[in-house]
PDB file of N, CA and C in Angstrom:
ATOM      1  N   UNK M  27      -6.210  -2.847 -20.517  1.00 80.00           N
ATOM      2  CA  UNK M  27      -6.450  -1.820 -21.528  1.00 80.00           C
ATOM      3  C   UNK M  27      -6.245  -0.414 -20.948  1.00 80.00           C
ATOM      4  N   UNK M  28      -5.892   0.029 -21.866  1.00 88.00           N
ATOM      5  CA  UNK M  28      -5.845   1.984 -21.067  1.00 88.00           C
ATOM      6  C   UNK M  28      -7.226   2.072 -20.849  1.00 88.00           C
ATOM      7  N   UNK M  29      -6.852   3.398 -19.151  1.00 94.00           N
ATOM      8  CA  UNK M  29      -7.994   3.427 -18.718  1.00 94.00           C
ATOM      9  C   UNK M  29      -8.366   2.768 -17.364  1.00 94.00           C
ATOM     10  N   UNK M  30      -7.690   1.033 -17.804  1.00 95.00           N
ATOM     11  CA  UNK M  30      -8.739   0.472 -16.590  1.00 95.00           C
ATOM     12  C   UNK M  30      -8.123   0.693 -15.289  1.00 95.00           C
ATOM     13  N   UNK M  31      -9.509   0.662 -14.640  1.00 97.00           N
ATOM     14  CA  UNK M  31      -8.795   1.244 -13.450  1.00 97.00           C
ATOM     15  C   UNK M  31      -7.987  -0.118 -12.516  1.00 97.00           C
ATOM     16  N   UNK M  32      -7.312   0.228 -11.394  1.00 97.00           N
ATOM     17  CA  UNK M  32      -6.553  -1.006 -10.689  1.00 97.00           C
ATOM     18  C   UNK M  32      -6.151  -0.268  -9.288  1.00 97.00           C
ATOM     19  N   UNK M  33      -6.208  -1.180  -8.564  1.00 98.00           N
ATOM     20  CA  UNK M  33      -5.842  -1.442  -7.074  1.00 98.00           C
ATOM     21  C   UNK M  33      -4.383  -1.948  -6.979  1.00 98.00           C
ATOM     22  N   UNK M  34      -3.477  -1.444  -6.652  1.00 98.00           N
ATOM     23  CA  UNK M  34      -2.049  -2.080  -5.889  1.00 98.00           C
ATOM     24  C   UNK M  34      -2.150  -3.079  -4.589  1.00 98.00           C
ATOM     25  N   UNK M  35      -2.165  -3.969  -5.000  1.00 98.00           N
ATOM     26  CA  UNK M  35      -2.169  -4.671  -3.603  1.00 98.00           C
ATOM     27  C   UNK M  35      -0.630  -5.433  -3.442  1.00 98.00           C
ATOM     28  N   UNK M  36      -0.691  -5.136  -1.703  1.00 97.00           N
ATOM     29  CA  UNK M  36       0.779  -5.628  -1.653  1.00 97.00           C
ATOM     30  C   UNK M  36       0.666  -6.409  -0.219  1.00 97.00           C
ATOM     31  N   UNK M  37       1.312  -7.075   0.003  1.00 97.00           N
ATOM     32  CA  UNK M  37       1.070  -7.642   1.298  1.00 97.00           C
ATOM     33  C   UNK M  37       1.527  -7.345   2.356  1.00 97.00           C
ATOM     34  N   UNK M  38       2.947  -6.666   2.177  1.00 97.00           N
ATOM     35  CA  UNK M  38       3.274  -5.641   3.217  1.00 97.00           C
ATOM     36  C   UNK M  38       4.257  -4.160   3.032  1.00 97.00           C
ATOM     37  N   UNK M  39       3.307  -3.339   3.667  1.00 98.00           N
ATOM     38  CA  UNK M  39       4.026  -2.009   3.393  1.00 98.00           C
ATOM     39  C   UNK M  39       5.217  -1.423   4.272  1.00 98.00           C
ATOM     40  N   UNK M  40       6.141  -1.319   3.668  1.00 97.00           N
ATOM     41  CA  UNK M  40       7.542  -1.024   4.610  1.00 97.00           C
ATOM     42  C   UNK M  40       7.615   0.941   3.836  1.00 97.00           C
ATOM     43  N   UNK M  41       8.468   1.085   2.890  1.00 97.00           N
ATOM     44  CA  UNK M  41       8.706   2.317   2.579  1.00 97.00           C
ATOM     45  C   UNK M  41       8.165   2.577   1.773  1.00 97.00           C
ATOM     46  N   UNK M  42       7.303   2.379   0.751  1.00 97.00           N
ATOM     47  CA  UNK M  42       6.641   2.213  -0.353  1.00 97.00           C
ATOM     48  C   UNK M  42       7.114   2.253  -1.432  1.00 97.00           C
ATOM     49  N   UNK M  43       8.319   2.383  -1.567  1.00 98.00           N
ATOM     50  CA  UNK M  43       9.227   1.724  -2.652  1.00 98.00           C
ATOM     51  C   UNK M  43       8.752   1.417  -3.562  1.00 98.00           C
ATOM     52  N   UNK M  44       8.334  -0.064  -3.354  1.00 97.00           N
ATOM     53  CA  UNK M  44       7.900  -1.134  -4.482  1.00 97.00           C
ATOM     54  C   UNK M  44       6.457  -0.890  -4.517  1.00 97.00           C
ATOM     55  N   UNK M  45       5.681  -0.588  -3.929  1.00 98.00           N
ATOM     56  CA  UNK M  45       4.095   0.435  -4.512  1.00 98.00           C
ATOM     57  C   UNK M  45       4.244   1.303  -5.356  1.00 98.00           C
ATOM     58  N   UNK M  46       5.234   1.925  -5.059  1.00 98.00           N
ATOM     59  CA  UNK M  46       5.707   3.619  -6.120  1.00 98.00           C
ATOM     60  C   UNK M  46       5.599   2.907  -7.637  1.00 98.00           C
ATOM     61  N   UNK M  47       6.758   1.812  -7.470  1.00 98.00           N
ATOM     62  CA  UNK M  47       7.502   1.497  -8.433  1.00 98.00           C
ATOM     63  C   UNK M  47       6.128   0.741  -9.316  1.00 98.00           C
ATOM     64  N   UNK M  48       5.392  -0.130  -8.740  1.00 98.00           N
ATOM     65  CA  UNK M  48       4.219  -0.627  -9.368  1.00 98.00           C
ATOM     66  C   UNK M  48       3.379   0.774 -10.007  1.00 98.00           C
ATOM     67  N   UNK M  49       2.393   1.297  -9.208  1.00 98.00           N
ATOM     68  CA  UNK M  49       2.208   2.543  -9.957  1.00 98.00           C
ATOM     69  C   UNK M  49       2.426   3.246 -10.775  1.00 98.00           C
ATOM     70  N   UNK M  50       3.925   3.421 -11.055  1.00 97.00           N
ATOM     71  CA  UNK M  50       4.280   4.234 -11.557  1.00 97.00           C
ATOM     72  C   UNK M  50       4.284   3.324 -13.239  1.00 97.00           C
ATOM     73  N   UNK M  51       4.965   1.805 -12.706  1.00 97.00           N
ATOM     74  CA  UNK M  51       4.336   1.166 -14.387  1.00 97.00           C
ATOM     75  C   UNK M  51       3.372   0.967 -14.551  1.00 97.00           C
ATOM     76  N   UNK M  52       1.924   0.883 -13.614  1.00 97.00           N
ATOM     77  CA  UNK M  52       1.096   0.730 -14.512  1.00 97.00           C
ATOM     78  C   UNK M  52       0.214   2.097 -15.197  1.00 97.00           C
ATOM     79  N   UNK M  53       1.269   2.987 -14.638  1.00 96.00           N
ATOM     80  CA  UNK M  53       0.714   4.242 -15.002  1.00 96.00           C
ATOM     81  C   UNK M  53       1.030   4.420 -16.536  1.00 96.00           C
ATOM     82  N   UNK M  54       2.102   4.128 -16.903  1.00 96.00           N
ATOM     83  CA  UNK M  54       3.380   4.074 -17.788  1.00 96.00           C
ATOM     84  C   UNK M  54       2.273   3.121 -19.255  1.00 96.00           C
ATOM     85  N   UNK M  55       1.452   2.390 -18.501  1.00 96.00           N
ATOM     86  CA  UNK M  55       1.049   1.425 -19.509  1.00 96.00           C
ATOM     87  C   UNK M  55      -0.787   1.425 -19.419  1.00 96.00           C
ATOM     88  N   UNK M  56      -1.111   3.184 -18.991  1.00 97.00           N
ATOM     89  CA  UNK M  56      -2.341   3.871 -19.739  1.00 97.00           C
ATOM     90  C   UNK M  56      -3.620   3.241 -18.071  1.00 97.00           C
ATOM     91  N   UNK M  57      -2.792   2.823 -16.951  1.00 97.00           N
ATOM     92  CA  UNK M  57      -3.645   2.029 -16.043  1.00 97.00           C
ATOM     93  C   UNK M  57      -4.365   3.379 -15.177  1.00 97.00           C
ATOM     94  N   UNK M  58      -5.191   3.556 -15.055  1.00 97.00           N
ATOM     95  CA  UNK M  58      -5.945   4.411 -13.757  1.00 97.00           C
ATOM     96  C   UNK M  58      -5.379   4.270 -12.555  1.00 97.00           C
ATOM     97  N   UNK M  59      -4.781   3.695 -11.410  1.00 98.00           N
ATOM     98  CA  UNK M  59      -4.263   3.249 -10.424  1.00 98.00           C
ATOM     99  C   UNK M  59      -5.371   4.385  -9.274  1.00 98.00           C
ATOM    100  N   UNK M  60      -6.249   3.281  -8.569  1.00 97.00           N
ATOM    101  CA  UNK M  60      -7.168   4.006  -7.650  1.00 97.00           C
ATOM    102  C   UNK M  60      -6.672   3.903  -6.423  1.00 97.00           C
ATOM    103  N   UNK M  61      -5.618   3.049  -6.166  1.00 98.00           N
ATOM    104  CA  UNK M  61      -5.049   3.339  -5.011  1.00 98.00           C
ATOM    105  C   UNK M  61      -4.359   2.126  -4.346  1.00 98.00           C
ATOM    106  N   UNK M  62      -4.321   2.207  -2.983  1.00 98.00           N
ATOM    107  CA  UNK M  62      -3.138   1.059  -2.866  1.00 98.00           C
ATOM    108  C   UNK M  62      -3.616   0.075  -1.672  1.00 98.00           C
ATOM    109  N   UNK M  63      -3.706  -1.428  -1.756  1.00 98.00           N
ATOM    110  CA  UNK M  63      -4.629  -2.335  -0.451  1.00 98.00           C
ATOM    111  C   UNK M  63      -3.054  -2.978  -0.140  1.00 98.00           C
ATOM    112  N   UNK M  64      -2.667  -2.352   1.210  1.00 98.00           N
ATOM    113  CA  UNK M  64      -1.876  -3.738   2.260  1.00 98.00           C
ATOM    114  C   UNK M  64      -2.702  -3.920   2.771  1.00 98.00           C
ATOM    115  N   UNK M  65      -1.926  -5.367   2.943  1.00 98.00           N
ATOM    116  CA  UNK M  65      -2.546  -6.137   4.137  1.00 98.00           C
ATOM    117  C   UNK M  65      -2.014  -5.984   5.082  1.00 98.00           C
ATOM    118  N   UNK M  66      -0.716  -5.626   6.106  1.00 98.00           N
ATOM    119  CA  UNK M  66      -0.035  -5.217   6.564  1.00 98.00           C
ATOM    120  C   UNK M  66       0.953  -4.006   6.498  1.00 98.00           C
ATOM    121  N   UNK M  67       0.816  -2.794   7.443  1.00 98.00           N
ATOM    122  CA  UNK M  67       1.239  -1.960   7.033  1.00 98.00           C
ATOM    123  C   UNK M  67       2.582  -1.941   8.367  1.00 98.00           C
ATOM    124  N   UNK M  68       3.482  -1.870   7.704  1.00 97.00           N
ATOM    125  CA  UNK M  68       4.895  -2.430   8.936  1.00 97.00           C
ATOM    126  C   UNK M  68       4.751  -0.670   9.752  1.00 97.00           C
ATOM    127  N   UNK M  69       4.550   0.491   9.873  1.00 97.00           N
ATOM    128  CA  UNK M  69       4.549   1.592   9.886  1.00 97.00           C
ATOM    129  C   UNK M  69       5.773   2.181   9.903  1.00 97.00           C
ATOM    130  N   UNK M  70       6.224   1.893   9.118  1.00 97.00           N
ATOM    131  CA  UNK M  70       7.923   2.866   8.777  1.00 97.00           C
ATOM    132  C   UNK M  70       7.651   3.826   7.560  1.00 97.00           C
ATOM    133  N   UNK M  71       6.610   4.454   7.421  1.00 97.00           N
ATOM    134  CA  UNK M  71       6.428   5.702   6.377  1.00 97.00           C
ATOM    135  C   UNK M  71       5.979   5.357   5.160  1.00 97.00           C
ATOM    136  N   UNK M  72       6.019   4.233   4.804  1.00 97.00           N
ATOM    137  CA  UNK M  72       5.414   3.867   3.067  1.00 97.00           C
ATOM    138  C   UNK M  72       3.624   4.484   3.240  1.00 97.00           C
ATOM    139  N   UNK M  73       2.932   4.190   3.735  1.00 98.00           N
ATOM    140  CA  UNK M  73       1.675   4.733   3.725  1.00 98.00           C
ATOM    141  C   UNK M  73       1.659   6.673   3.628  1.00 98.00           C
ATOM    142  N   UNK M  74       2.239   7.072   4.506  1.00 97.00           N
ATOM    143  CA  UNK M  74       2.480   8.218   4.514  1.00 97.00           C
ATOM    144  C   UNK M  74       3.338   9.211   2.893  1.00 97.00           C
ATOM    145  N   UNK M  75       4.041   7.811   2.624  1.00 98.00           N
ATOM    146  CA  UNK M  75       4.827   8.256   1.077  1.00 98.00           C
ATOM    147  C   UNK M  75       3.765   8.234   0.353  1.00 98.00           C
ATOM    148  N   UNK M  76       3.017   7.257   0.058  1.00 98.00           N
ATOM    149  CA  UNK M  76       2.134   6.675  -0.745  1.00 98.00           C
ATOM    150  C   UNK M  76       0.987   7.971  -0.729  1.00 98.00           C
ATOM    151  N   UNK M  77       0.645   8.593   0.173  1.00 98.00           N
ATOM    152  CA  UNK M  77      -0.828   9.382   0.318  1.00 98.00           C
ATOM    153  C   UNK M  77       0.153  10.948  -0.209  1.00 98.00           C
ATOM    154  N   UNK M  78       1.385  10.746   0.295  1.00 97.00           N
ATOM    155  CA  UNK M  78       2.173  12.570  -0.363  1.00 97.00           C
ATOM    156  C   UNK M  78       2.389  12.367  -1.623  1.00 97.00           C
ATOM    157  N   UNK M  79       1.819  10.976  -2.356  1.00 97.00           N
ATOM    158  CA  UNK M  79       2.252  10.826  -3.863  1.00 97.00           C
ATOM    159  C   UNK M  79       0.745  10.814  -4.607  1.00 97.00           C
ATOM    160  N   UNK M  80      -0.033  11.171  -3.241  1.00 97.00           N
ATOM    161  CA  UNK M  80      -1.957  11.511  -4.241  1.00 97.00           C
ATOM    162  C   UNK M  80      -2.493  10.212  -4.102  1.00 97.00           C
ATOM    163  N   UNK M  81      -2.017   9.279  -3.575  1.00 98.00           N
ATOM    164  CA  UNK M  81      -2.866   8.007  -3.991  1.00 98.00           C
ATOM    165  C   UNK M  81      -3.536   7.525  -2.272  1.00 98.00           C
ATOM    166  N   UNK M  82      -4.436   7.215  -2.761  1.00 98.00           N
ATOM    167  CA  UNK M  82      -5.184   6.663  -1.216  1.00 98.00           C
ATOM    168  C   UNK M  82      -4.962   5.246  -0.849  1.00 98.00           C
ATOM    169  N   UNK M  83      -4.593   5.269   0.126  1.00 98.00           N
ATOM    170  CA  UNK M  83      -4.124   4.079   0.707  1.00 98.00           C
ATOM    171  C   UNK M  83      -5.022   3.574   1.806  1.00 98.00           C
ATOM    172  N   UNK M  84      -4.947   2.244   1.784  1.00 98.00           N
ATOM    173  CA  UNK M  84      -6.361   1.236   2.661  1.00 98.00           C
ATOM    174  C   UNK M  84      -5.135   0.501   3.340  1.00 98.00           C
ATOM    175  N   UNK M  85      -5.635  -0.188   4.559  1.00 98.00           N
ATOM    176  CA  UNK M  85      -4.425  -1.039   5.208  1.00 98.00           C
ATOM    177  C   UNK M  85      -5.744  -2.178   5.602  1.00 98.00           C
ATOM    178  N   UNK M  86      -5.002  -3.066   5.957  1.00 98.00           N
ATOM    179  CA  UNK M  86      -6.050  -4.424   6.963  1.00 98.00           C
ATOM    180  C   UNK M  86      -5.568  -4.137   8.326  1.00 98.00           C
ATOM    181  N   UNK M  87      -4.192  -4.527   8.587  1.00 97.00           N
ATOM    182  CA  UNK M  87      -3.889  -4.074   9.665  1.00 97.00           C
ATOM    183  C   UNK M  87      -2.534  -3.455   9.784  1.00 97.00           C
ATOM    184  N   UNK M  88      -2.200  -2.835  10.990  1.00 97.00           N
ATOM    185  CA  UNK M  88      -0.853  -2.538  11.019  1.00 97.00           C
ATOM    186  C   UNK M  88       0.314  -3.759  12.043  1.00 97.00           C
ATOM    187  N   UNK M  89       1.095  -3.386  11.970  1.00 95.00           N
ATOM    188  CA  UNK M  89       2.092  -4.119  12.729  1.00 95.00           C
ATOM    189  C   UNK M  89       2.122  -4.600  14.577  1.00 95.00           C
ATOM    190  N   UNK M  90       1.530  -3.134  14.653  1.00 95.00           N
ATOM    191  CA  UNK M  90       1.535  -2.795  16.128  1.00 95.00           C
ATOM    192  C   UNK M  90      -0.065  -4.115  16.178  1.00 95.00           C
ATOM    193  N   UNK M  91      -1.289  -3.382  15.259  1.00 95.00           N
ATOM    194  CA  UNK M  91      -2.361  -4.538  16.141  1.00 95.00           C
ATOM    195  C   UNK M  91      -1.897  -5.651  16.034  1.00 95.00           C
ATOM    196  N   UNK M  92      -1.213  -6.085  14.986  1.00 94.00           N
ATOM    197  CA  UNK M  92      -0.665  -7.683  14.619  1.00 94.00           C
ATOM    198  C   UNK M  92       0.136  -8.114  16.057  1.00 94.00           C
ATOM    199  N   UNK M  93       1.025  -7.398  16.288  1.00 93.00           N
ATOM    200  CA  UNK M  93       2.451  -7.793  17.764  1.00 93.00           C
ATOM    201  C   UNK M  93       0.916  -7.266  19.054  1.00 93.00           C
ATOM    202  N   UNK M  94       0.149  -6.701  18.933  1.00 93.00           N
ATOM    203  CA  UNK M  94      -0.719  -6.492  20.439  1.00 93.00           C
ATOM    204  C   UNK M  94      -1.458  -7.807  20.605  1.00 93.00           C
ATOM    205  N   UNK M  95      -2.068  -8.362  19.013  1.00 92.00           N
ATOM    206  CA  UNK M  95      -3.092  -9.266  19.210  1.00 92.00           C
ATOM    207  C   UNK M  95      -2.086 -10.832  19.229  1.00 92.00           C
ATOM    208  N   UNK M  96      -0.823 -10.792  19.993  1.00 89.00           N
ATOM    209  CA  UNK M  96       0.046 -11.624  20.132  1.00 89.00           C
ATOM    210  C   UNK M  96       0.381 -11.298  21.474  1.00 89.00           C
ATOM    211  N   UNK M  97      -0.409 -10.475  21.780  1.00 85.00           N
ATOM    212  CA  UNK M  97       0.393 -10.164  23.512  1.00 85.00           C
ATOM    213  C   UNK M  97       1.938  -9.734  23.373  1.00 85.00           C
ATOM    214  N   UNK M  98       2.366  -9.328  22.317  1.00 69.00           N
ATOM    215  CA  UNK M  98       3.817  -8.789  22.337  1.00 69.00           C
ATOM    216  C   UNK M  98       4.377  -7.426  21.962  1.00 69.00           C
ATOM    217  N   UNK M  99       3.302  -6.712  22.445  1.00 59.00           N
ATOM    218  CA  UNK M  99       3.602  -4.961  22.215  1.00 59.00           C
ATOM    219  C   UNK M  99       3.373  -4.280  23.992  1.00 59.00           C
TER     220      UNK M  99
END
């Protein structure tokens, strides 16, 4: 319904592209959009797009702890 509010969740953030693009329809279709949950944030700038576009962004983890807690960073 217009109004309600909503979370973007995506499972992994590369450029934020396809976050934008979500947002931006459920904006389109009266949604509140409070902000955006990866679960993985690859760190190639989508978080950084995402927060210069007003919206607050949450991560679980990033790429780097994911490849450290593998012993491969």
């Amino acid at each position: 319904p217009p109004g309600a509010p909503v979370l973007v969740v995506e499972d992994t953030l590369t450029s934020g592209v396809s976050a934008l693009a979500a947002v931006s329809a459920l904006r389109f279709h009266g949604a509140e959009v409070k902000g955006v949950l990866a679960l993985v944030d690859r760190e190639a700038g989508g978080a950084d797009a995402l927060r210069e576009a007003g919206l607050r962004v949450s991560v679980i983890f990033t790429a780097a702890e994911l490849l450290a807690a593998q012993g491969r960073r």
